[in-house]
Coordinates of C-alpha atoms in Angstrom, one line a residue:
X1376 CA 8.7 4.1 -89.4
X1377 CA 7.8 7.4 -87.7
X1378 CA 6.7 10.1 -90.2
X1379 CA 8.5 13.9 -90.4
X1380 CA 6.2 17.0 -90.8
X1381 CA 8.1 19.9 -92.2
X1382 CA 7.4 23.7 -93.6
X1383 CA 3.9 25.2 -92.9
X1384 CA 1.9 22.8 -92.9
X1385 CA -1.2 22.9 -90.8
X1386 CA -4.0 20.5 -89.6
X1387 CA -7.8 20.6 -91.2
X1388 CA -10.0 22.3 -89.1
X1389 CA -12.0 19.4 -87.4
X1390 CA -8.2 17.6 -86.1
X1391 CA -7.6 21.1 -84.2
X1392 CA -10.9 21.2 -82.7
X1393 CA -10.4 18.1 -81.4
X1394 CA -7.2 18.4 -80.0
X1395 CA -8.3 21.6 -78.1
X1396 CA -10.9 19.6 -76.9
X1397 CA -8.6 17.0 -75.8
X1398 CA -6.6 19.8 -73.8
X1399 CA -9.5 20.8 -72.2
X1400 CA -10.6 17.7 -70.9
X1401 CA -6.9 16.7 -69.7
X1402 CA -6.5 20.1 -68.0
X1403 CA -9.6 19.8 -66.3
X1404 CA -9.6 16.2 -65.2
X1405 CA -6.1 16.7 -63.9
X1406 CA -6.4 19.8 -61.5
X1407 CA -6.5 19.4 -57.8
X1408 CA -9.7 20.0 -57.7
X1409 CA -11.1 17.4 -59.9
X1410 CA -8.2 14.6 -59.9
X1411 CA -9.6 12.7 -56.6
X1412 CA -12.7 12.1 -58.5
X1413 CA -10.4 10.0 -60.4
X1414 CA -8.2 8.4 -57.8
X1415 CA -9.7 5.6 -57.1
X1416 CA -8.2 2.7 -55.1
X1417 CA -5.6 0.8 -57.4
X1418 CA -2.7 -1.9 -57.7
X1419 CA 0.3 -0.4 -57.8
X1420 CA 1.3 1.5 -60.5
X1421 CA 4.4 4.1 -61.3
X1422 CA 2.4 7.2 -62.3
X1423 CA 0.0 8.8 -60.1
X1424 CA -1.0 12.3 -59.6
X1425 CA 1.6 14.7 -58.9
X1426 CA 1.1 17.8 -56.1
X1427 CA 2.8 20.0 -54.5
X1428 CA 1.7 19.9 -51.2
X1429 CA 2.1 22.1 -48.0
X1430 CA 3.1 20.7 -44.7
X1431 CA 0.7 22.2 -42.4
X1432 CA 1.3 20.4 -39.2
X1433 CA 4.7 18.8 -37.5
X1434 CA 4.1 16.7 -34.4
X1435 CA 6.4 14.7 -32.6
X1436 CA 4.7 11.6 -31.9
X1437 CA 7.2 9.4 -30.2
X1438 CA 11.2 9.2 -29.7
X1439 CA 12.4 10.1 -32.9
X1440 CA 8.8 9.5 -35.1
X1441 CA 7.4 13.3 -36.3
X1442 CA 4.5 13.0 -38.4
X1443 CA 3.6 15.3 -41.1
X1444 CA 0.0 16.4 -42.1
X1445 CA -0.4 17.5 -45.9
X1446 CA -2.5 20.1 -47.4
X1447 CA -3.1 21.7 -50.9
X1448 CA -1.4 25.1 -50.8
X1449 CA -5.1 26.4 -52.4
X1450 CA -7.5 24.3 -50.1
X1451 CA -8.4 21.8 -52.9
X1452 CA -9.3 18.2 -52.2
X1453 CA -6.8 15.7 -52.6
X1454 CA -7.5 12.3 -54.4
X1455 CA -8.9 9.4 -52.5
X1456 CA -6.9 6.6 -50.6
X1457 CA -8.1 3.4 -48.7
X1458 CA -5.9 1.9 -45.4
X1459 CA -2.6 0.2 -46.7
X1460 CA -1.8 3.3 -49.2
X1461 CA 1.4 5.0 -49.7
X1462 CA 2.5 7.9 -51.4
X1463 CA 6.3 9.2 -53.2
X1464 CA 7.6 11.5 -51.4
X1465 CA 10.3 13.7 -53.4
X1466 CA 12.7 15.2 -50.9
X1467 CA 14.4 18.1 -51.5
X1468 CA 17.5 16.5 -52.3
X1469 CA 15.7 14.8 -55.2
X1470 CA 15.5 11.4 -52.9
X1471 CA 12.5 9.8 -53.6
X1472 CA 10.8 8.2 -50.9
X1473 CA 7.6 6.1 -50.3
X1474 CA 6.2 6.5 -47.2
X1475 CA 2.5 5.0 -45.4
X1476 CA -0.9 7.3 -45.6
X1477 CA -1.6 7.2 -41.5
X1478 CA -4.5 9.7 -41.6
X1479 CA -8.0 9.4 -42.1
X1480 CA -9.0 8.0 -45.4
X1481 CA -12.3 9.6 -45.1
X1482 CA -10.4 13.1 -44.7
X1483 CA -11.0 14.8 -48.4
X1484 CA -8.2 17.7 -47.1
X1485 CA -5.3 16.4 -46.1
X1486 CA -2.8 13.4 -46.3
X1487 CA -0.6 11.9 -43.0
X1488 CA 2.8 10.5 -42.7
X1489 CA 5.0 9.1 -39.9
X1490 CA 8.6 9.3 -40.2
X1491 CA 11.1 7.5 -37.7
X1492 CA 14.8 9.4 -37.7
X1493 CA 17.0 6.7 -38.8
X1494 CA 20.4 8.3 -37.6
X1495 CA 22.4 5.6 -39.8
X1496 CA 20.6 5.4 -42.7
X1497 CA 20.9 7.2 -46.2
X1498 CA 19.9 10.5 -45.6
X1499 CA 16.0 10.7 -46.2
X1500 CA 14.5 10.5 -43.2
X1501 CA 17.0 13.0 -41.5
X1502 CA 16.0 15.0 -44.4
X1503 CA 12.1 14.7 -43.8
X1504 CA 13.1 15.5 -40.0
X1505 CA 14.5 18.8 -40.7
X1506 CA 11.5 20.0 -42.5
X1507 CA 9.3 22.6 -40.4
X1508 CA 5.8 23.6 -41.1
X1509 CA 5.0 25.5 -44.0
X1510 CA 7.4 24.0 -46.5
X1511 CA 6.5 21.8 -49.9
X1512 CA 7.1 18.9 -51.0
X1513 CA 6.2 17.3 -54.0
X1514 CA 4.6 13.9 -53.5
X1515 CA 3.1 11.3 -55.8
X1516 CA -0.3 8.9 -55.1
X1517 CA -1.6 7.2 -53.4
X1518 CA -0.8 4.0 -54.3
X1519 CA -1.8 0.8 -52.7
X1520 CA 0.9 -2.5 -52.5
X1521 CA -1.1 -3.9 -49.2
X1522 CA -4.8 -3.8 -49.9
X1523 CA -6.8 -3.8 -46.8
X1524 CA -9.3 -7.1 -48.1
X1525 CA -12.7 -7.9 -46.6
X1526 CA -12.7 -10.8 -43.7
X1527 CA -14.4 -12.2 -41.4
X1528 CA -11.8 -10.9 -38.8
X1529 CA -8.6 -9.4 -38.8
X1530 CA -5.4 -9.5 -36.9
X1531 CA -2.8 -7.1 -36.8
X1532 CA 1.0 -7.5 -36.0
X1533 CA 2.9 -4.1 -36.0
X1534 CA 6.4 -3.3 -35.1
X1535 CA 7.6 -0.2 -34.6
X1536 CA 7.0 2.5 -37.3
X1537 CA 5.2 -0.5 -38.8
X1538 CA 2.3 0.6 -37.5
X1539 CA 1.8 3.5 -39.7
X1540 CA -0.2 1.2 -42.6
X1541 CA -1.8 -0.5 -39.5
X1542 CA -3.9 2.4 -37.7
X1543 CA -6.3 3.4 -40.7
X1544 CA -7.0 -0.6 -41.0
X1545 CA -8.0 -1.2 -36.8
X1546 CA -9.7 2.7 -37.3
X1547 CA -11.7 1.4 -40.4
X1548 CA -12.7 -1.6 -38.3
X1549 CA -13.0 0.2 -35.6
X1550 CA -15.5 2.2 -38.0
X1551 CA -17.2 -0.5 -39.5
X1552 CA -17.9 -3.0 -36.5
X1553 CA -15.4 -5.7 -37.5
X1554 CA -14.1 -8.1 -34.8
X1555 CA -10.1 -6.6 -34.6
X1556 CA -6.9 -7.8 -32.7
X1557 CA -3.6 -6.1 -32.7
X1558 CA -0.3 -7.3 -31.4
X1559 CA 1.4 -3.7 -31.0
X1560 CA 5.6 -4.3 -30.3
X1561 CA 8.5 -1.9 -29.9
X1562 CA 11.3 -1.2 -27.8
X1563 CA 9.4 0.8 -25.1
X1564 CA 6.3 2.8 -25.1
X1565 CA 8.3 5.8 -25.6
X1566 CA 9.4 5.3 -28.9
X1567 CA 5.9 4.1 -30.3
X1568 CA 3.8 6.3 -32.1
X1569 CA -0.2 7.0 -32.0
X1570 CA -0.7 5.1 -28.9
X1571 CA -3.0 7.6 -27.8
X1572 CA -5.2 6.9 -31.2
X1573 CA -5.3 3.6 -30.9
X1574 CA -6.2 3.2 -27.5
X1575 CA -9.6 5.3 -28.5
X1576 CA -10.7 2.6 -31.6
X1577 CA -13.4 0.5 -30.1
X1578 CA -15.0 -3.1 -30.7
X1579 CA -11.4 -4.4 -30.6
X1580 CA -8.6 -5.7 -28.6
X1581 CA -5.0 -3.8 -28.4
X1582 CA -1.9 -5.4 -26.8
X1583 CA 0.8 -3.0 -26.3
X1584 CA 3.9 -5.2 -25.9
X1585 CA 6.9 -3.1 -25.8
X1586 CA 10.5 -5.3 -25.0
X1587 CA 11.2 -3.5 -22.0
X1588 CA 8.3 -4.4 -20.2
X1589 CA 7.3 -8.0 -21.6
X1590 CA 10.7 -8.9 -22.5
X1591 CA 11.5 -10.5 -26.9
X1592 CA 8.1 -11.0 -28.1
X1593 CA 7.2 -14.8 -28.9
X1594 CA 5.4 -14.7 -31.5
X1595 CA 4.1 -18.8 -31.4
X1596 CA 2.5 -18.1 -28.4
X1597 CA 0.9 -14.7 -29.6
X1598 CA -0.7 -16.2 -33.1
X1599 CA -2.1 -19.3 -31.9
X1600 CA -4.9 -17.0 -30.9
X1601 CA -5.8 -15.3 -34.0
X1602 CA -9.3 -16.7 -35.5
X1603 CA -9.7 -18.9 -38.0
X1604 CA -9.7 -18.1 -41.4
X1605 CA -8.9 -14.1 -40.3
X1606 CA -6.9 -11.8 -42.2
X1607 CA -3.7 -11.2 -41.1
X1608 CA -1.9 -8.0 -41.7
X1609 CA 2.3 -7.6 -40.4
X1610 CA 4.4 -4.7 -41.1
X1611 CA 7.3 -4.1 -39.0
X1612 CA 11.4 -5.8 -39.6
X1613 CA 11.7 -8.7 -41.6
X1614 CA 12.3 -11.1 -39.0
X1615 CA 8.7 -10.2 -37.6
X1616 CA 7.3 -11.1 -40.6
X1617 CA 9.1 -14.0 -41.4
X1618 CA 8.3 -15.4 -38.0
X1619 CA 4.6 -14.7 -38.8
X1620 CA 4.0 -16.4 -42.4
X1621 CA 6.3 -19.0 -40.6
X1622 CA 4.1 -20.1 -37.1
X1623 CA 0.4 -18.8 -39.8
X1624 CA 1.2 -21.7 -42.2
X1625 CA 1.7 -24.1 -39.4
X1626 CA -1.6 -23.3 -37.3
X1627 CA -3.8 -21.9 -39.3
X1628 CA -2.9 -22.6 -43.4
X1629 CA -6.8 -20.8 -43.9
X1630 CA -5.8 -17.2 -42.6
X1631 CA -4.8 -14.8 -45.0
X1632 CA -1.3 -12.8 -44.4
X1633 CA -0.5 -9.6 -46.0
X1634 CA 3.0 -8.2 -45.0
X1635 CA 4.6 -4.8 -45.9
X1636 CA 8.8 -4.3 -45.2
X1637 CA 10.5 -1.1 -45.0
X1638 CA 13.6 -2.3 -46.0
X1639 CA 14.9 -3.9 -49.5
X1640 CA 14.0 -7.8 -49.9
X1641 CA 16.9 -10.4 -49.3
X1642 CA 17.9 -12.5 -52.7
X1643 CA 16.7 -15.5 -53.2
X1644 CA 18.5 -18.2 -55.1
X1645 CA 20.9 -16.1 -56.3
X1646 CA 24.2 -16.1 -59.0
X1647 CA 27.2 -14.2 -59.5
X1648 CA 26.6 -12.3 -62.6
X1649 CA 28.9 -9.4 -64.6
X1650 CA 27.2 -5.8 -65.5
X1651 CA 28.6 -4.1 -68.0
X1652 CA 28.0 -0.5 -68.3
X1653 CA 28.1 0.3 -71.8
X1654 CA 28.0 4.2 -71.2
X1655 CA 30.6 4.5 -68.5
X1656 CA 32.6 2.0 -70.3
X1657 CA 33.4 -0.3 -66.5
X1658 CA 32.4 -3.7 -65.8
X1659 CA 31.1 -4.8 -61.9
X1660 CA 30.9 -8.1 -60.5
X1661 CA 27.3 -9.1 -58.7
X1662 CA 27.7 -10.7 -55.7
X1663 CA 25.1 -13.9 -55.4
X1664 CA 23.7 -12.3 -52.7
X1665 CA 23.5 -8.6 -53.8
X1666 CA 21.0 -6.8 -56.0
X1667 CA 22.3 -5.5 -59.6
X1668 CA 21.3 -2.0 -58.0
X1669 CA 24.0 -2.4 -54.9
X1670 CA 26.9 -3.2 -57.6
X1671 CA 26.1 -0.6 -59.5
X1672 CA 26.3 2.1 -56.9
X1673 CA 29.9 0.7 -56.2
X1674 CA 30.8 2.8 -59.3
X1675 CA 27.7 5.2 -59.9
X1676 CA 27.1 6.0 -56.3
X1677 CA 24.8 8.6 -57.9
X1678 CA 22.5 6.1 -59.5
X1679 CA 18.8 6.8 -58.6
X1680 CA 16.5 4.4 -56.4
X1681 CA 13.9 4.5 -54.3
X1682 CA 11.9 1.1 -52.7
X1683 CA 14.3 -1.1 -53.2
X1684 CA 11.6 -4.4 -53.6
X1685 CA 10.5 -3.8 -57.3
X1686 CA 7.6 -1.8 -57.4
X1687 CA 7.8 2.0 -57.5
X1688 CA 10.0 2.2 -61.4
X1689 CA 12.8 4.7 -60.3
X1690 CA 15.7 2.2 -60.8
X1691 CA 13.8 1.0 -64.2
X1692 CA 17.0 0.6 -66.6
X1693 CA 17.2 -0.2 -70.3
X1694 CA 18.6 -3.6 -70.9
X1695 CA 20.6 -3.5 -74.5
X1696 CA 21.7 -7.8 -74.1
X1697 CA 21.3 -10.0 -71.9
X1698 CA 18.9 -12.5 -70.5
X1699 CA 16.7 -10.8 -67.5
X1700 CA 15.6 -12.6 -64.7
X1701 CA 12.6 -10.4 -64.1
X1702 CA 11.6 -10.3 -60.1
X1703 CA 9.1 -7.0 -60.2
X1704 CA 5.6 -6.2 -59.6
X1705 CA 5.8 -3.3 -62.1
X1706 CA 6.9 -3.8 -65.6
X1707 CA 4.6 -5.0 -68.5
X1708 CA 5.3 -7.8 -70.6
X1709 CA 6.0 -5.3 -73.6
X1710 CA 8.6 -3.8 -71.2
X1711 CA 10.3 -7.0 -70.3
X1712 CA 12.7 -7.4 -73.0
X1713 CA 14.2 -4.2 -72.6
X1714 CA 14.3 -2.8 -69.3
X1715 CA 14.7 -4.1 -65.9
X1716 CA 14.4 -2.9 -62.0
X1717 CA 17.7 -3.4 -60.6
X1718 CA 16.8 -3.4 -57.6
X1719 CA 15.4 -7.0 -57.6
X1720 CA 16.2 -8.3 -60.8
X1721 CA 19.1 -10.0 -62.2
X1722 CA 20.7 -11.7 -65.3
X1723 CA 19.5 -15.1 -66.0
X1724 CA 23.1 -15.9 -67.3
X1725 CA 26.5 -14.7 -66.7
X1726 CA 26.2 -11.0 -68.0
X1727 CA 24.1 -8.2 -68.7
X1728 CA 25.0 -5.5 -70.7
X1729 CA 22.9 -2.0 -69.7
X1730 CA 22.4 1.5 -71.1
X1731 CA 24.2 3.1 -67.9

């Protein structure tokens, strides 16, 4: 039961002092200025800090990658971030996308993202690409879904823009004096970014392999060699990364392997299931092999989303029946009976009714 205040009433003197104080103190401790102190390298989580920050640098760092440096409009430092972190990016449009820190994580002043133009995709990087210095964007973080662990020795597989997590990991060990490998593939050396940088890290080895030079990468071959009981870190398209849990667990079950994807994960041991949109008043069918979130856009195209792999929140819909098969990395357990990501999750029986 939730109480009702009504007419004039008004607090005793010692409840309003301590709500100005609580002001205070949440004003304070969230400003730019003050909110790195509080930033501090976490799982992932929905909420984060919020800024508005300026882009203060556009380069073009390979065919169709720019990367974009970030800075506080008012010089303030920006909350702290280890290698692996990302950050939401809120486009103009009102896309929301996450997209890898790059930069320095020692760097107090400003954030770094790589964008590749994807010419068939939905819109957002297109978007990011027409963006010129001096324009905001609003941005979220950082977050962390691919913690950089402590090893013994690390070994790096990137493809593509899958390198953009990768390079603060090699420059951290490059930093700290830890034994590095990294398998670097791509089309051609034209369209891979931040060669330049890596090519200065030391105490390591780099293998640029690019396809028209070495030819389809063979990965057996390539991971034979990593050391035993190293961490292994693989961002790049899911058959890259399938490949390398796949040959890992069959030479070397004691290495670590920590993958990132770019794109949404494929379902596994899926159902058909019905959706019925008790709002809109329509009813779509779920495809076993298609995410709750894909139907739905089939009749509300405009129907926000954002990672697609269950762990940023913006697809998080209220479930009013239904049994949930819950496939997230977000919710809490006094979430789970009521909402759902649709993006991963489905209905553990043959319908689920939502508040859409």
């Amino acid at each position: 039961m939730s109480a009702v205040v009504t007419g004039s009433y008004r607090p005793p003197l010692p409840a309003r002092a301590m709500a100005g104080l609580l002001d205070a103190y949440k004003r304070a401790f969230t400003a730019e200025a003050t909110a790195g102190l509080l930033s501090r390298p976490k799982p992932v989580r929905r909420t984060g800090f919020d800024m508005r920050l300026r882009i203060d640098a556009r380069v073009v760092e390979a065919e169709d990658v720019v990367s974009l440096t970030l800075r506080s409009p008012t010089g303030a430092e920006l909350p702290t971030w280890i290698p692996g972190a990302h950050i939401d990016v809120f486009l103009p449009s009102g896309r929301q996308r996450q997209y890898s820190l790059t930069g320095d994580p020692a760097s107090r002043v400003q954030y770094r993202i790589a964008v590749r133009r994807i010419a068939d995709g939905d819109g957002g990087s297109r978007e990011l690409h027409e963006l010129r210095e001096g324009d905001l964007l609003r941005i979220r973080g950082p977050r962390n879904a691919f913690t950089f662990v402590t090893a013994p020795a690390y070994l790096f597989v990137a493809g593509g823009i899958g390198i953009t997590p990768i390079l603060p990991m090699v420059t951290e060990c490059a930093h700290r004096g830890l034994p590095w490998r990294l398998i670097y593939l791509g089309r051609s050396r034209a369209s891979m970014p931040f060669l330049g940088e890596l090519e200065r890290c030391r105490g390591g080895h780099l293998e640029v392999r690019p396809d028209d030079e070495f030819g389809v990468p063979h990965l057996d071959a390539l991971m034979t060699e990593a050391p035993r009981g190293a961490a292994v870190y693989v961002c790049g398209p899911p058959p890259l990364m399938e490949s390398a849990r796949r040959v890992l667990s069959a030479t070397d079950p004691t290495a670590s392997v920590h993958t990132e994807r770019f794109s949404p994960l494929p379902v596994q041991d899926g159902h058909p299931f019905r959706i019925t949109l008790r709002r809109m008043g329509a009813t779509v069918e779920v495809g076993a092999d298609e995410s709750a979130l894909s139907a739905i856009r089939r009749v509300l195209p405009g129907t926000a989303f954002s990672c697609r792999q269950g762990f940023c929140g913006t697809c998080k819909t209220r479930v009013l029946d239904g049994e949930i098969d819950h496939r997230d990395r977000l919710l809490t357990e006094s979430e789970r009976d009521s909402t759902m990501l649709t993006c991963v999750s489905r209905a553990l029986g043959d319908e689920l009714v939502l508040d859409l």
